[in-house]
Structures are given as C-alpha cells and as structure tokens.
mmCIF file with all atom_site columns, C-alpha atoms in Angstrom:
data_model
loop_
_atom_site.group_PDB
_atom_site.id
_atom_site.type_symbol
_atom_site.label_atom_id
_atom_site.label_alt_id
_atom_site.label_comp_id
_atom_site.label_asym_id
_atom_site.label_entity_id
_atom_site.label_seq_id
_atom_site.pdbx_PDB_ins_code
_atom_site.Cartn_x
_atom_site.Cartn_y
_atom_site.Cartn_z
_atom_site.occupancy
_atom_site.B_iso_or_equiv
_atom_site.pdbx_formal_charge
_atom_site.auth_seq_id
_atom_site.auth_comp_id
_atom_site.auth_asym_id
_atom_site.auth_atom_id
_atom_site.pdbx_PDB_model_num
ATOM 1   C CA . ASP E 1 1   ? 87.654  93.994  95.415  1.00 96.00 ? 1   ASP E CA 1
ATOM 2   C CA . ILE E 1 2   ? 86.522  92.788  98.802  1.00 97.00 ? 2   ILE E CA 1
ATOM 3   C CA . GLN E 1 3   ? 82.958  94.029  99.529  1.00 98.00 ? 3   GLN E CA 1
ATOM 4   C CA . MET E 1 4   ? 82.076  94.881  103.134 1.00 98.00 ? 4   MET E CA 1
ATOM 5   C CA . THR E 1 5   ? 78.421  94.663  104.161 1.00 98.00 ? 5   THR E CA 1
ATOM 6   C CA . GLN E 1 6   ? 77.413  96.231  107.463 1.00 98.00 ? 6   GLN E CA 1
ATOM 7   C CA . SER E 1 7   ? 74.202  95.786  109.341 1.00 98.00 ? 7   SER E CA 1
ATOM 8   C CA . PRO E 1 8   ? 72.076  97.376  110.530 1.00 98.00 ? 8   PRO E CA 1
ATOM 9   C CA . THR E 1 9   ? 72.171  100.631 108.577 1.00 98.00 ? 9   THR E CA 1
ATOM 10  C CA . SER E 1 10  ? 70.838  102.426 111.568 1.00 98.00 ? 10  SER E CA 1
ATOM 11  C CA . LEU E 1 11  ? 70.213  101.529 115.169 1.00 96.00 ? 11  LEU E CA 1
ATOM 12  C CA . ALA E 1 12  ? 68.383  103.329 118.007 1.00 98.00 ? 12  ALA E CA 1
ATOM 13  C CA . ALA E 1 13  ? 69.392  102.580 121.563 1.00 98.00 ? 13  ALA E CA 1
ATOM 14  C CA . SER E 1 14  ? 69.363  104.167 125.029 1.00 97.00 ? 14  SER E CA 1
ATOM 15  C CA . VAL E 1 15  ? 72.204  105.137 127.305 1.00 98.00 ? 15  VAL E CA 1
ATOM 16  C CA . GLY E 1 16  ? 73.298  102.098 129.303 1.00 98.00 ? 16  GLY E CA 1
ATOM 17  C CA . GLU E 1 17  ? 72.196  99.566  126.719 1.00 98.00 ? 17  GLU E CA 1
ATOM 18  C CA . SER E 1 18  ? 74.493  97.292  124.755 1.00 98.00 ? 18  SER E CA 1
ATOM 19  C CA . VAL E 1 19  ? 74.508  97.087  120.975 1.00 98.00 ? 19  VAL E CA 1
ATOM 20  C CA . THR E 1 20  ? 76.162  94.952  118.317 1.00 98.00 ? 20  THR E CA 1
ATOM 21  C CA . ILE E 1 21  ? 77.012  95.942  114.755 1.00 98.00 ? 21  ILE E CA 1
ATOM 22  C CA . THR E 1 22  ? 77.994  93.316  112.192 1.00 98.00 ? 22  THR E CA 1
ATOM 23  C CA . CYS E 1 23  ? 80.201  93.328  109.171 1.00 98.00 ? 23  CYS E CA 1
ATOM 24  C CA . LEU E 1 24  ? 80.308  90.661  106.491 1.00 98.00 ? 24  LEU E CA 1
ATOM 25  C CA . ALA E 1 25  ? 83.232  90.461  104.116 1.00 98.00 ? 25  ALA E CA 1
ATOM 26  C CA . SER E 1 26  ? 82.705  89.052  100.609 1.00 98.00 ? 26  SER E CA 1
ATOM 27  C CA . GLU E 1 27  ? 85.682  86.714  101.174 1.00 98.00 ? 27  GLU E CA 1
ATOM 28  C CA . ASP E 1 28  ? 87.858  85.579  104.069 1.00 98.00 ? 28  ASP E CA 1
ATOM 29  C CA . ILE E 1 29  ? 89.941  88.484  105.379 1.00 98.00 ? 29  ILE E CA 1
ATOM 30  C CA . TYR E 1 30  ? 91.691  86.407  108.008 1.00 98.00 ? 30  TYR E CA 1
ATOM 31  C CA . GLY E 1 31  ? 90.913  88.707  110.903 1.00 97.00 ? 31  GLY E CA 1
ATOM 32  C CA . SER E 1 32  ? 92.111  91.885  109.099 1.00 98.00 ? 32  SER E CA 1
ATOM 33  C CA . LEU E 1 33  ? 89.118  93.897  110.116 1.00 98.00 ? 33  LEU E CA 1
ATOM 34  C CA . VAL E 1 34  ? 89.121  97.509  111.345 1.00 98.00 ? 34  VAL E CA 1
ATOM 35  C CA . TRP E 1 35  ? 86.374  99.497  113.048 1.00 98.00 ? 35  TRP E CA 1
ATOM 36  C CA . TYR E 1 36  ? 86.016  103.276 113.086 1.00 98.00 ? 36  TYR E CA 1
ATOM 37  C CA . GLN E 1 37  ? 83.757  105.710 114.899 1.00 98.00 ? 37  GLN E CA 1
ATOM 38  C CA . GLN E 1 38  ? 82.856  109.043 113.245 1.00 98.00 ? 38  GLN E CA 1
ATOM 39  C CA . LYS E 1 39  ? 80.970  111.908 114.856 1.00 98.00 ? 39  LYS E CA 1
ATOM 40  C CA . PRO E 1 40  ? 79.348  114.620 112.709 1.00 97.00 ? 40  PRO E CA 1
ATOM 41  C CA . GLY E 1 41  ? 81.834  117.043 111.295 1.00 96.00 ? 41  GLY E CA 1
ATOM 42  C CA . LYS E 1 42  ? 84.799  115.050 112.552 1.00 98.00 ? 42  LYS E CA 1
ATOM 43  C CA . SER E 1 43  ? 87.317  112.683 111.014 1.00 98.00 ? 43  SER E CA 1
ATOM 44  C CA . PRO E 1 44  ? 86.892  108.954 111.583 1.00 98.00 ? 44  PRO E CA 1
ATOM 45  C CA . GLN E 1 45  ? 88.607  107.529 114.640 1.00 98.00 ? 45  GLN E CA 1
ATOM 46  C CA . LEU E 1 46  ? 90.158  104.089 114.690 1.00 98.00 ? 46  LEU E CA 1
ATOM 47  C CA . LEU E 1 47  ? 88.649  101.958 117.419 1.00 98.00 ? 47  LEU E CA 1
ATOM 48  C CA . ILE E 1 48  ? 89.710  98.371  116.780 1.00 98.00 ? 48  ILE E CA 1
ATOM 49  C CA . TYR E 1 49  ? 92.116  96.702  114.341 1.00 98.00 ? 49  TYR E CA 1
ATOM 50  C CA . GLY E 1 50  ? 92.955  93.077  113.708 1.00 97.00 ? 50  GLY E CA 1
ATOM 51  C CA . ALA E 1 51  ? 89.324  92.352  114.498 1.00 98.00 ? 51  ALA E CA 1
ATOM 52  C CA . THR E 1 52  ? 89.845  92.372  118.260 1.00 98.00 ? 52  THR E CA 1
ATOM 53  C CA . ILE E 1 53  ? 92.709  94.746  119.192 1.00 98.00 ? 53  ILE E CA 1
ATOM 54  C CA . LEU E 1 54  ? 91.579  97.883  120.914 1.00 98.00 ? 54  LEU E CA 1
ATOM 55  C CA . GLU E 1 55  ? 93.423  101.036 119.837 1.00 97.00 ? 55  GLU E CA 1
ATOM 56  C CA . ASP E 1 56  ? 95.189  102.899 122.611 1.00 96.00 ? 56  ASP E CA 1
ATOM 57  C CA . GLY E 1 57  ? 92.870  105.211 124.487 1.00 97.00 ? 57  GLY E CA 1
ATOM 58  C CA . ILE E 1 58  ? 89.647  103.536 123.360 1.00 98.00 ? 58  ILE E CA 1
ATOM 59  C CA . PRO E 1 59  ? 87.371  102.590 126.295 1.00 98.00 ? 59  PRO E CA 1
ATOM 60  C CA . SER E 1 60  ? 87.030  98.913  127.141 1.00 98.00 ? 60  SER E CA 1
ATOM 61  C CA . ARG E 1 61  ? 83.303  98.976  126.596 1.00 98.00 ? 61  ARG E CA 1
ATOM 62  C CA . PHE E 1 62  ? 84.167  98.618  122.926 1.00 98.00 ? 62  PHE E CA 1
ATOM 63  C CA . SER E 1 63  ? 85.060  95.140  121.816 1.00 98.00 ? 63  SER E CA 1
ATOM 64  C CA . GLY E 1 64  ? 85.445  93.351  118.478 1.00 98.00 ? 64  GLY E CA 1
ATOM 65  C CA . SER E 1 65  ? 85.135  89.745  117.492 1.00 98.00 ? 65  SER E CA 1
ATOM 66  C CA . GLY E 1 66  ? 84.884  87.534  114.496 1.00 98.00 ? 66  GLY E CA 1
ATOM 67  C CA . SER E 1 67  ? 86.870  85.616  111.934 1.00 97.00 ? 67  SER E CA 1
ATOM 68  C CA . ASP E 1 68  ? 86.809  84.535  108.305 1.00 97.00 ? 68  ASP E CA 1
ATOM 69  C CA . THR E 1 69  ? 84.099  86.659  106.756 1.00 98.00 ? 69  THR E CA 1
ATOM 70  C CA . GLN E 1 70  ? 81.953  87.605  109.768 1.00 98.00 ? 70  GLN E CA 1
ATOM 71  C CA . TYR E 1 71  ? 82.815  90.282  112.333 1.00 98.00 ? 71  TYR E CA 1
ATOM 72  C CA . SER E 1 72  ? 81.107  92.211  115.076 1.00 98.00 ? 72  SER E CA 1
ATOM 73  C CA . LEU E 1 73  ? 81.600  95.376  117.087 1.00 98.00 ? 73  LEU E CA 1
ATOM 74  C CA . LYS E 1 74  ? 79.948  95.384  120.507 1.00 98.00 ? 74  LYS E CA 1
ATOM 75  C CA . ILE E 1 75  ? 79.470  98.440  122.669 1.00 98.00 ? 75  ILE E CA 1
ATOM 76  C CA . ASN E 1 76  ? 78.567  97.750  126.244 1.00 98.00 ? 76  ASN E CA 1
ATOM 77  C CA . SER E 1 77  ? 76.782  100.229 128.494 1.00 98.00 ? 77  SER E CA 1
ATOM 78  C CA . LEU E 1 78  ? 76.345  102.991 125.871 1.00 98.00 ? 78  LEU E CA 1
ATOM 79  C CA . GLN E 1 79  ? 77.507  106.390 126.880 1.00 98.00 ? 79  GLN E CA 1
ATOM 80  C CA . PRO E 1 80  ? 76.146  109.675 125.413 1.00 97.00 ? 80  PRO E CA 1
ATOM 81  C CA . GLU E 1 81  ? 79.405  110.167 123.456 1.00 97.00 ? 81  GLU E CA 1
ATOM 82  C CA . ASP E 1 82  ? 78.960  106.819 121.674 1.00 98.00 ? 82  ASP E CA 1
ATOM 83  C CA . PHE E 1 83  ? 76.086  107.991 119.485 1.00 97.00 ? 83  PHE E CA 1
ATOM 84  C CA . ALA E 1 84  ? 77.830  108.345 116.116 1.00 98.00 ? 84  ALA E CA 1
ATOM 85  C CA . SER E 1 85  ? 78.383  106.471 112.884 1.00 98.00 ? 85  SER E CA 1
ATOM 86  C CA . TYR E 1 86  ? 80.478  103.322 112.747 1.00 98.00 ? 86  TYR E CA 1
ATOM 87  C CA . TYR E 1 87  ? 82.326  101.854 109.777 1.00 98.00 ? 87  TYR E CA 1
ATOM 88  C CA . CYS E 1 88  ? 84.156  98.591  109.209 1.00 98.00 ? 88  CYS E CA 1
ATOM 89  C CA . GLN E 1 89  ? 87.071  98.336  106.808 1.00 98.00 ? 89  GLN E CA 1
ATOM 90  C CA . ASN E 1 90  ? 88.927  95.508  105.068 1.00 97.00 ? 90  ASN E CA 1
ATOM 91  C CA . GLY E 1 91  ? 92.570  95.669  106.154 1.00 96.00 ? 91  GLY E CA 1
ATOM 92  C CA . LEU E 1 92  ? 93.693  92.577  104.277 1.00 96.00 ? 92  LEU E CA 1
ATOM 93  C CA . SER E 1 93  ? 94.223  93.799  100.788 1.00 95.00 ? 93  SER E CA 1
ATOM 94  C CA . THR E 1 94  ? 93.981  96.749  98.501  1.00 95.00 ? 94  THR E CA 1
ATOM 95  C CA . PRO E 1 95  ? 91.825  98.444  97.623  1.00 97.00 ? 95  PRO E CA 1
ATOM 96  C CA . ARG E 1 96  ? 91.002  98.896  101.287 1.00 97.00 ? 96  ARG E CA 1
ATOM 97  C CA . THR E 1 97  ? 87.208  98.943  101.267 1.00 98.00 ? 97  THR E CA 1
ATOM 98  C CA . PHE E 1 98  ? 84.790  100.255 103.877 1.00 98.00 ? 98  PHE E CA 1
ATOM 99  C CA . GLY E 1 99  ? 81.301  99.181  104.825 1.00 98.00 ? 99  GLY E CA 1
ATOM 100 C CA . ALA E 1 100 ? 78.440  101.579 104.208 1.00 98.00 ? 100 ALA E CA 1
ATOM 101 C CA . GLY E 1 101 ? 78.193  102.475 107.852 1.00 98.00 ? 101 GLY E CA 1
ATOM 102 C CA . THR E 1 102 ? 75.876  102.069 110.820 1.00 98.00 ? 102 THR E CA 1
ATOM 103 C CA . LYS E 1 103 ? 74.311  105.169 112.370 1.00 98.00 ? 103 LYS E CA 1
ATOM 104 C CA . LEU E 1 104 ? 73.790  104.693 116.135 1.00 98.00 ? 104 LEU E CA 1
ATOM 105 C CA . GLU E 1 105 ? 71.120  107.046 117.339 1.00 98.00 ? 105 GLU E CA 1
ATOM 106 C CA . LEU E 1 106 ? 69.675  107.898 120.782 1.00 96.00 ? 106 LEU E CA 1
ATOM 107 C CA . LYS E 1 107 ? 66.270  106.333 121.313 1.00 94.00 ? 107 LYS E CA 1
ATOM 108 C CA . GLU V 2 1   ? 101.803 114.611 118.950 1.00 96.00 ? 1   GLU V CA 1
ATOM 109 C CA . VAL V 2 2   ? 100.942 113.415 115.450 1.00 97.00 ? 2   VAL V CA 1
ATOM 110 C CA . LYS V 2 3   ? 99.415  116.224 113.387 1.00 98.00 ? 3   LYS V CA 1
ATOM 111 C CA . LEU V 2 4   ? 98.150  116.089 109.832 1.00 98.00 ? 4   LEU V CA 1
ATOM 112 C CA . LEU V 2 5   ? 96.840  119.238 108.135 1.00 98.00 ? 5   LEU V CA 1
ATOM 113 C CA . GLU V 2 6   ? 95.337  119.217 104.685 1.00 98.00 ? 6   GLU V CA 1
ATOM 114 C CA . SER V 2 7   ? 95.089  122.192 102.431 1.00 98.00 ? 7   SER V CA 1
ATOM 115 C CA . GLY V 2 8   ? 94.372  123.138 98.805  1.00 98.00 ? 8   GLY V CA 1
ATOM 116 C CA . GLY V 2 9   ? 90.695  122.274 98.546  1.00 97.00 ? 9   GLY V CA 1
ATOM 117 C CA . GLY V 2 10  ? 87.911  124.431 97.031  1.00 98.00 ? 10  GLY V CA 1
ATOM 118 C CA . LEU V 2 11  ? 85.746  124.733 93.984  1.00 98.00 ? 11  LEU V CA 1
ATOM 119 C CA . VAL V 2 12  ? 86.948  123.410 90.618  1.00 98.00 ? 12  VAL V CA 1
ATOM 120 C CA . GLN V 2 13  ? 85.172  123.007 87.303  1.00 98.00 ? 13  GLN V CA 1
ATOM 121 C CA . PRO V 2 14  ? 84.532  119.602 85.772  1.00 98.00 ? 14  PRO V CA 1
ATOM 122 C CA . GLY V 2 15  ? 87.531  118.485 83.810  1.00 98.00 ? 15  GLY V CA 1
ATOM 123 C CA . GLY V 2 16  ? 89.825  120.631 85.894  1.00 98.00 ? 16  GLY V CA 1
ATOM 124 C CA . SER V 2 17  ? 92.728  119.737 88.157  1.00 98.00 ? 17  SER V CA 1
ATOM 125 C CA . MET V 2 18  ? 93.573  120.320 91.772  1.00 98.00 ? 18  MET V CA 1
ATOM 126 C CA . ARG V 2 19  ? 96.446  119.498 94.084  1.00 98.00 ? 19  ARG V CA 1
ATOM 127 C CA . LEU V 2 20  ? 95.936  118.777 97.731  1.00 98.00 ? 20  LEU V CA 1
ATOM 128 C CA . SER V 2 21  ? 98.635  118.963 100.316 1.00 98.00 ? 21  SER V CA 1
ATOM 129 C CA . CYS V 2 22  ? 99.011  117.345 103.751 1.00 98.00 ? 22  CYS V CA 1
ATOM 130 C CA . ALA V 2 23  ? 101.533 118.707 106.230 1.00 98.00 ? 23  ALA V CA 1
ATOM 131 C CA . ALA V 2 24  ? 102.703 116.059 108.697 1.00 98.00 ? 24  ALA V CA 1
ATOM 132 C CA . SER V 2 25  ? 104.396 116.492 112.013 1.00 98.00 ? 25  SER V CA 1
ATOM 133 C CA . GLY V 2 26  ? 105.031 114.704 115.299 1.00 97.00 ? 26  GLY V CA 1
ATOM 134 C CA . PHE V 2 27  ? 106.384 111.461 113.833 1.00 97.00 ? 27  PHE V CA 1
ATOM 135 C CA . THR V 2 28  ? 109.155 110.163 111.611 1.00 97.00 ? 28  THR V CA 1
ATOM 136 C CA . PHE V 2 29  ? 107.470 110.759 108.280 1.00 98.00 ? 29  PHE V CA 1
ATOM 137 C CA . THR V 2 30  ? 109.679 108.488 106.170 1.00 97.00 ? 30  THR V CA 1
ATOM 138 C CA . ASP V 2 31  ? 108.810 105.442 108.379 1.00 97.00 ? 31  ASP V CA 1
ATOM 139 C CA . PHE V 2 32  ? 105.151 105.469 107.454 1.00 97.00 ? 32  PHE V CA 1
ATOM 140 C CA . TYR V 2 33  ? 102.868 104.661 104.576 1.00 97.00 ? 33  TYR V CA 1
ATOM 141 C CA . MET V 2 34  ? 100.619 107.613 103.932 1.00 98.00 ? 34  MET V CA 1
ATOM 142 C CA . ASN V 2 35  ? 97.151  107.453 102.573 1.00 98.00 ? 35  ASN V CA 1
ATOM 143 C CA . TRP V 2 36  ? 94.521  109.595 100.948 1.00 98.00 ? 36  TRP V CA 1
ATOM 144 C CA . ILE V 2 37  ? 90.884  108.843 101.738 1.00 98.00 ? 37  ILE V CA 1
ATOM 145 C CA . ARG V 2 38  ? 87.797  110.732 100.702 1.00 98.00 ? 38  ARG V CA 1
ATOM 146 C CA . GLN V 2 39  ? 84.230  110.848 101.924 1.00 98.00 ? 39  GLN V CA 1
ATOM 147 C CA . PRO V 2 40  ? 81.292  112.334 100.074 1.00 98.00 ? 40  PRO V CA 1
ATOM 148 C CA . ALA V 2 41  ? 78.775  113.988 102.347 1.00 97.00 ? 41  ALA V CA 1
ATOM 149 C CA . GLY V 2 42  ? 76.618  111.401 104.121 1.00 96.00 ? 42  GLY V CA 1
ATOM 150 C CA . LYS V 2 43  ? 78.466  108.436 102.682 1.00 98.00 ? 43  LYS V CA 1
ATOM 151 C CA . ALA V 2 44  ? 81.169  106.024 103.714 1.00 98.00 ? 44  ALA V CA 1
ATOM 152 C CA . PRO V 2 45  ? 84.857  106.791 103.308 1.00 98.00 ? 45  PRO V CA 1
ATOM 153 C CA . GLU V 2 46  ? 86.640  105.609 100.164 1.00 98.00 ? 46  GLU V CA 1
ATOM 154 C CA . TRP V 2 47  ? 90.363  104.760 100.181 1.00 98.00 ? 47  TRP V CA 1
ATOM 155 C CA . LEU V 2 48  ? 92.067  106.376 97.240  1.00 98.00 ? 48  LEU V CA 1
ATOM 156 C CA . GLY V 2 49  ? 95.582  105.111 97.569  1.00 98.00 ? 49  GLY V CA 1
ATOM 157 C CA . PHE V 2 50  ? 98.800  105.151 99.530  1.00 98.00 ? 50  PHE V CA 1
ATOM 158 C CA . ILE V 2 51  ? 102.490 105.831 99.107  1.00 98.00 ? 51  ILE V CA 1
ATOM 159 C CA . ARG V 2 52  ? 104.769 103.455 100.897 1.00 97.00 ? 52  ARG V CA 1
ATOM 160 C CA . ASN V 2 53  ? 107.536 104.285 103.349 1.00 97.00 ? 53  ASN V CA 1
ATOM 161 C CA . LYS V 2 54  ? 111.333 104.573 102.810 1.00 97.00 ? 54  LYS V CA 1
ATOM 162 C CA . ALA V 2 55  ? 111.836 100.926 103.551 1.00 97.00 ? 55  ALA V CA 1
ATOM 163 C CA . ASN V 2 56  ? 109.462 100.030 100.725 1.00 97.00 ? 56  ASN V CA 1
ATOM 164 C CA . GLY V 2 57  ? 110.836 102.462 98.198  1.00 97.00 ? 57  GLY V CA 1
ATOM 165 C CA . TYR V 2 58  ? 108.060 105.048 98.344  1.00 98.00 ? 58  TYR V CA 1
ATOM 166 C CA . THR V 2 59  ? 106.034 103.149 95.744  1.00 98.00 ? 59  THR V CA 1
ATOM 167 C CA . THR V 2 60  ? 102.310 103.791 95.301  1.00 98.00 ? 60  THR V CA 1
ATOM 168 C CA . GLU V 2 61  ? 99.043  101.867 95.024  1.00 98.00 ? 61  GLU V CA 1
ATOM 169 C CA . TYR V 2 62  ? 95.733  103.228 93.971  1.00 98.00 ? 62  TYR V CA 1
ATOM 170 C CA . ASN V 2 63  ? 92.096  102.370 94.114  1.00 98.00 ? 63  ASN V CA 1
ATOM 171 C CA . PRO V 2 64  ? 91.093  101.392 90.577  1.00 97.00 ? 64  PRO V CA 1
ATOM 172 C CA . SER V 2 65  ? 88.313  103.977 90.838  1.00 96.00 ? 65  SER V CA 1
ATOM 173 C CA . VAL V 2 66  ? 90.871  106.767 90.568  1.00 97.00 ? 66  VAL V CA 1
ATOM 174 C CA . LYS V 2 67  ? 93.928  105.117 89.049  1.00 95.00 ? 67  LYS V CA 1
ATOM 175 C CA . GLY V 2 68  ? 95.257  107.101 86.122  1.00 95.00 ? 68  GLY V CA 1
ATOM 176 C CA . ARG V 2 69  ? 93.553  110.341 87.220  1.00 98.00 ? 69  ARG V CA 1
ATOM 177 C CA . PHE V 2 70  ? 94.991  110.767 90.710  1.00 98.00 ? 70  PHE V CA 1
ATOM 178 C CA . THR V 2 71  ? 98.683  110.715 91.723  1.00 98.00 ? 71  THR V CA 1
ATOM 179 C CA . ILE V 2 72  ? 100.069 110.515 95.213  1.00 98.00 ? 72  ILE V CA 1
ATOM 180 C CA . SER V 2 73  ? 103.505 111.879 95.994  1.00 98.00 ? 73  SER V CA 1
ATOM 181 C CA . ARG V 2 74  ? 105.544 112.936 98.984  1.00 98.00 ? 74  ARG V CA 1
ATOM 182 C CA . ASP V 2 75  ? 108.289 115.373 99.827  1.00 98.00 ? 75  ASP V CA 1
ATOM 183 C CA . ASN V 2 76  ? 110.212 113.728 102.639 1.00 97.00 ? 76  ASN V CA 1
ATOM 184 C CA . THR V 2 77  ? 112.394 116.768 103.186 1.00 97.00 ? 77  THR V CA 1
ATOM 185 C CA . GLN V 2 78  ? 109.366 118.867 104.002 1.00 98.00 ? 78  GLN V CA 1
ATOM 186 C CA . ASN V 2 79  ? 107.186 116.123 105.603 1.00 98.00 ? 79  ASN V CA 1
ATOM 187 C CA . MET V 2 80  ? 104.535 116.805 102.961 1.00 98.00 ? 80  MET V CA 1
ATOM 188 C CA . LEU V 2 81  ? 102.090 114.486 101.226 1.00 98.00 ? 81  LEU V CA 1
ATOM 189 C CA . TYR V 2 82  ? 100.329 115.428 97.983  1.00 98.00 ? 82  TYR V CA 1
ATOM 190 C CA . LEU V 2 83  ? 97.386  114.368 95.953  1.00 98.00 ? 83  LEU V CA 1
ATOM 191 C CA . GLN V 2 84  ? 97.254  115.520 92.320  1.00 98.00 ? 84  GLN V CA 1
ATOM 192 C CA . MET V 2 85  ? 93.785  115.143 90.913  1.00 98.00 ? 85  MET V CA 1
ATOM 193 C CA . ASN V 2 86  ? 93.178  115.500 87.203  1.00 98.00 ? 86  ASN V CA 1
ATOM 194 C CA . THR V 2 87  ? 90.112  115.366 84.963  1.00 98.00 ? 87  THR V CA 1
ATOM 195 C CA . LEU V 2 88  ? 87.851  115.946 87.910  1.00 98.00 ? 88  LEU V CA 1
ATOM 196 C CA . ARG V 2 89  ? 84.177  114.951 87.867  1.00 98.00 ? 89  ARG V CA 1
ATOM 197 C CA . ALA V 2 90  ? 81.156  115.888 89.876  1.00 98.00 ? 90  ALA V CA 1
ATOM 198 C CA . GLU V 2 91  ? 81.413  112.554 91.658  1.00 97.00 ? 91  GLU V CA 1
ATOM 199 C CA . ASP V 2 92  ? 84.808  113.532 93.025  1.00 98.00 ? 92  ASP V CA 1
ATOM 200 C CA . THR V 2 93  ? 83.099  116.062 95.249  1.00 98.00 ? 93  THR V CA 1
ATOM 201 C CA . ALA V 2 94  ? 83.981  115.030 98.814  1.00 98.00 ? 94  ALA V CA 1
ATOM 202 C CA . THR V 2 95  ? 85.979  115.751 101.913 1.00 98.00 ? 95  THR V CA 1
ATOM 203 C CA . TYR V 2 96  ? 89.538  114.548 101.369 1.00 98.00 ? 96  TYR V CA 1
ATOM 204 C CA . TYR V 2 97  ? 91.624  113.273 104.264 1.00 98.00 ? 97  TYR V CA 1
ATOM 205 C CA . CYS V 2 98  ? 95.272  112.225 104.593 1.00 98.00 ? 98  CYS V CA 1
ATOM 206 C CA . ALA V 2 99  ? 95.954  109.502 107.089 1.00 98.00 ? 99  ALA V CA 1
ATOM 207 C CA . THR V 2 100 ? 98.768  107.460 108.539 1.00 97.00 ? 100 THR V CA 1
ATOM 208 C CA . ASP V 2 101 ? 98.786  103.705 108.160 1.00 93.00 ? 101 ASP V CA 1
ATOM 209 C CA . ASN V 2 102 ? 99.155  101.108 110.912 1.00 91.00 ? 102 ASN V CA 1
ATOM 210 C CA . ASN V 2 103 ? 99.312  98.151  108.434 1.00 91.00 ? 103 ASN V CA 1
ATOM 211 C CA . TRP V 2 104 ? 95.644  97.390  109.063 1.00 92.00 ? 104 TRP V CA 1
ATOM 212 C CA . GLY V 2 105 ? 93.955  100.734 108.668 1.00 93.00 ? 105 GLY V CA 1
ATOM 213 C CA . PHE V 2 106 ? 94.285  104.411 109.328 1.00 97.00 ? 106 PHE V CA 1
ATOM 214 C CA . ASP V 2 107 ? 95.248  105.503 112.814 1.00 96.00 ? 107 ASP V CA 1
ATOM 215 C CA . TYR V 2 108 ? 95.749  109.250 112.467 1.00 98.00 ? 108 TYR V CA 1
ATOM 216 C CA . TRP V 2 109 ? 93.647  111.412 110.198 1.00 98.00 ? 109 TRP V CA 1
ATOM 217 C CA . GLY V 2 110 ? 93.773  115.046 109.238 1.00 98.00 ? 110 GLY V CA 1
ATOM 218 C CA . GLN V 2 111 ? 90.746  117.249 109.696 1.00 98.00 ? 111 GLN V CA 1
ATOM 219 C CA . GLY V 2 112 ? 89.925  116.997 106.029 1.00 98.00 ? 112 GLY V CA 1
ATOM 220 C CA . VAL V 2 113 ? 89.617  119.470 103.170 1.00 98.00 ? 113 VAL V CA 1
ATOM 221 C CA . MET V 2 114 ? 86.559  119.926 100.995 1.00 98.00 ? 114 MET V CA 1
ATOM 222 C CA . VAL V 2 115 ? 86.700  119.611 97.213  1.00 98.00 ? 115 VAL V CA 1
ATOM 223 C CA . THR V 2 116 ? 83.665  120.619 95.132  1.00 98.00 ? 116 THR V CA 1
ATOM 224 C CA . VAL V 2 117 ? 83.551  119.873 91.473  1.00 98.00 ? 117 VAL V CA 1
ATOM 225 C CA . SER V 2 118 ? 80.891  122.008 89.807  1.00 97.00 ? 118 SER V CA 1
ATOM 226 C CA . SER V 2 119 ? 80.435  124.442 87.012  1.00 96.00 ? 119 SER V CA 1
#
C-alpha cells in the first residue's frame, strides 16, 4: 500500500494569512494526488485532484503543486470558512489511501 | 443535482452483520464507479472499496483491511449501492459514506451513516 504522510498535524493561522500543507507519498504517485477539506460534522469535500486541478466551484485561493512523492496544498488569504481539516489521498492505485490529516485552526 | 443518501446504520454487536444502503440520484448511475469510505471519529477517512461501472463489468475491489468480510454490490435498476458487513468488530465503528468516483478520488459524498459495534 502507498503510505501518505501529511504535515503538519495541526496549524494555527489568522484570517488573511497564507498557509501550506504538505503530503509525502511513500512512492511515486505520478501526480495522482487529491486534496479534501472537511468541516466538523460534514462530509469531506474534494478540492483538488491530479495534484493541481481545482474542482469546480472551489475558490482560486486554493492551489496544489508537486510531483513524484512530494505535494503541497496552499491556501492564500485565509477566509473564516477555511478553518477545517484537510486530507490528501493517493489517487494512483488501490487501496486508495489518505493522509492522517491537518487541522487548520484560527490563531 | 447529485444526491447520495446512506441508510441502515446503528448499533450492532461484535460478530454481527449489517447492510448499509446508498440511494443515488441526479446522475447516470451505471456510468460511475461507486465507493464506500469510512471514518472513525476524529480520524482520517479509510477507503473500503469500489464497484466499477457498466463499462467495466461492475467488478469490485476492496481494501485488504476488509476484504473477505465486506461486500459491495449495486442494484442498477433502483440506483442503489450496498455494503454488506459481516463479522463486525469494535474497530469497524465509524461513519460510513458512499461516494462517486472521478478516477482520481471522490467527488460526491453522502452525508454518512453511523455504525457502532458494541455489546
């Protein structure tokens, strides 16, 4: 199985700041990386797939980058609604595996 | 509008069985792979498996963590997805989601249904 390691586990930031979350795959996933946002009590929401492709309706302040085994999610100019948990996911092969998550909290 | 609605959760004793259902609407059901994903409280999601679309013969794949205990099926006449869970353990306690597949990940999710395995 491909292991997905996210960092940091938690992150505190203020409205208006920019943050970056990283995800390291245990082997090359050839850009097949997916990012989700999850708010408390809600289902995860797909943000980015194919490492860089923004899902329809997702604000452009979210962006993804990376290749091979290393990937990042950047959120520019944090808005109040962005404080949530974020997960990466291996989209290359089954079993589809998730990172342990990053909780983004308001400073 | 894509809608997915899970049902069938609740409390079950260890060693017991449970079948979850997912009612799908708003899209051509037979065109899509359908997934089951679970998430224990406070933890990351875990992909359980999928059932492929009509073009790929409705075959299944499972996470090794549940293979042999869990079975995914679909009723394409009713736009329904199912998860049959057998020999349930305490560690199967989680919220269970059905989700559509965009070939990379999961683009539409249901609201989830809770399953608690406890005596």
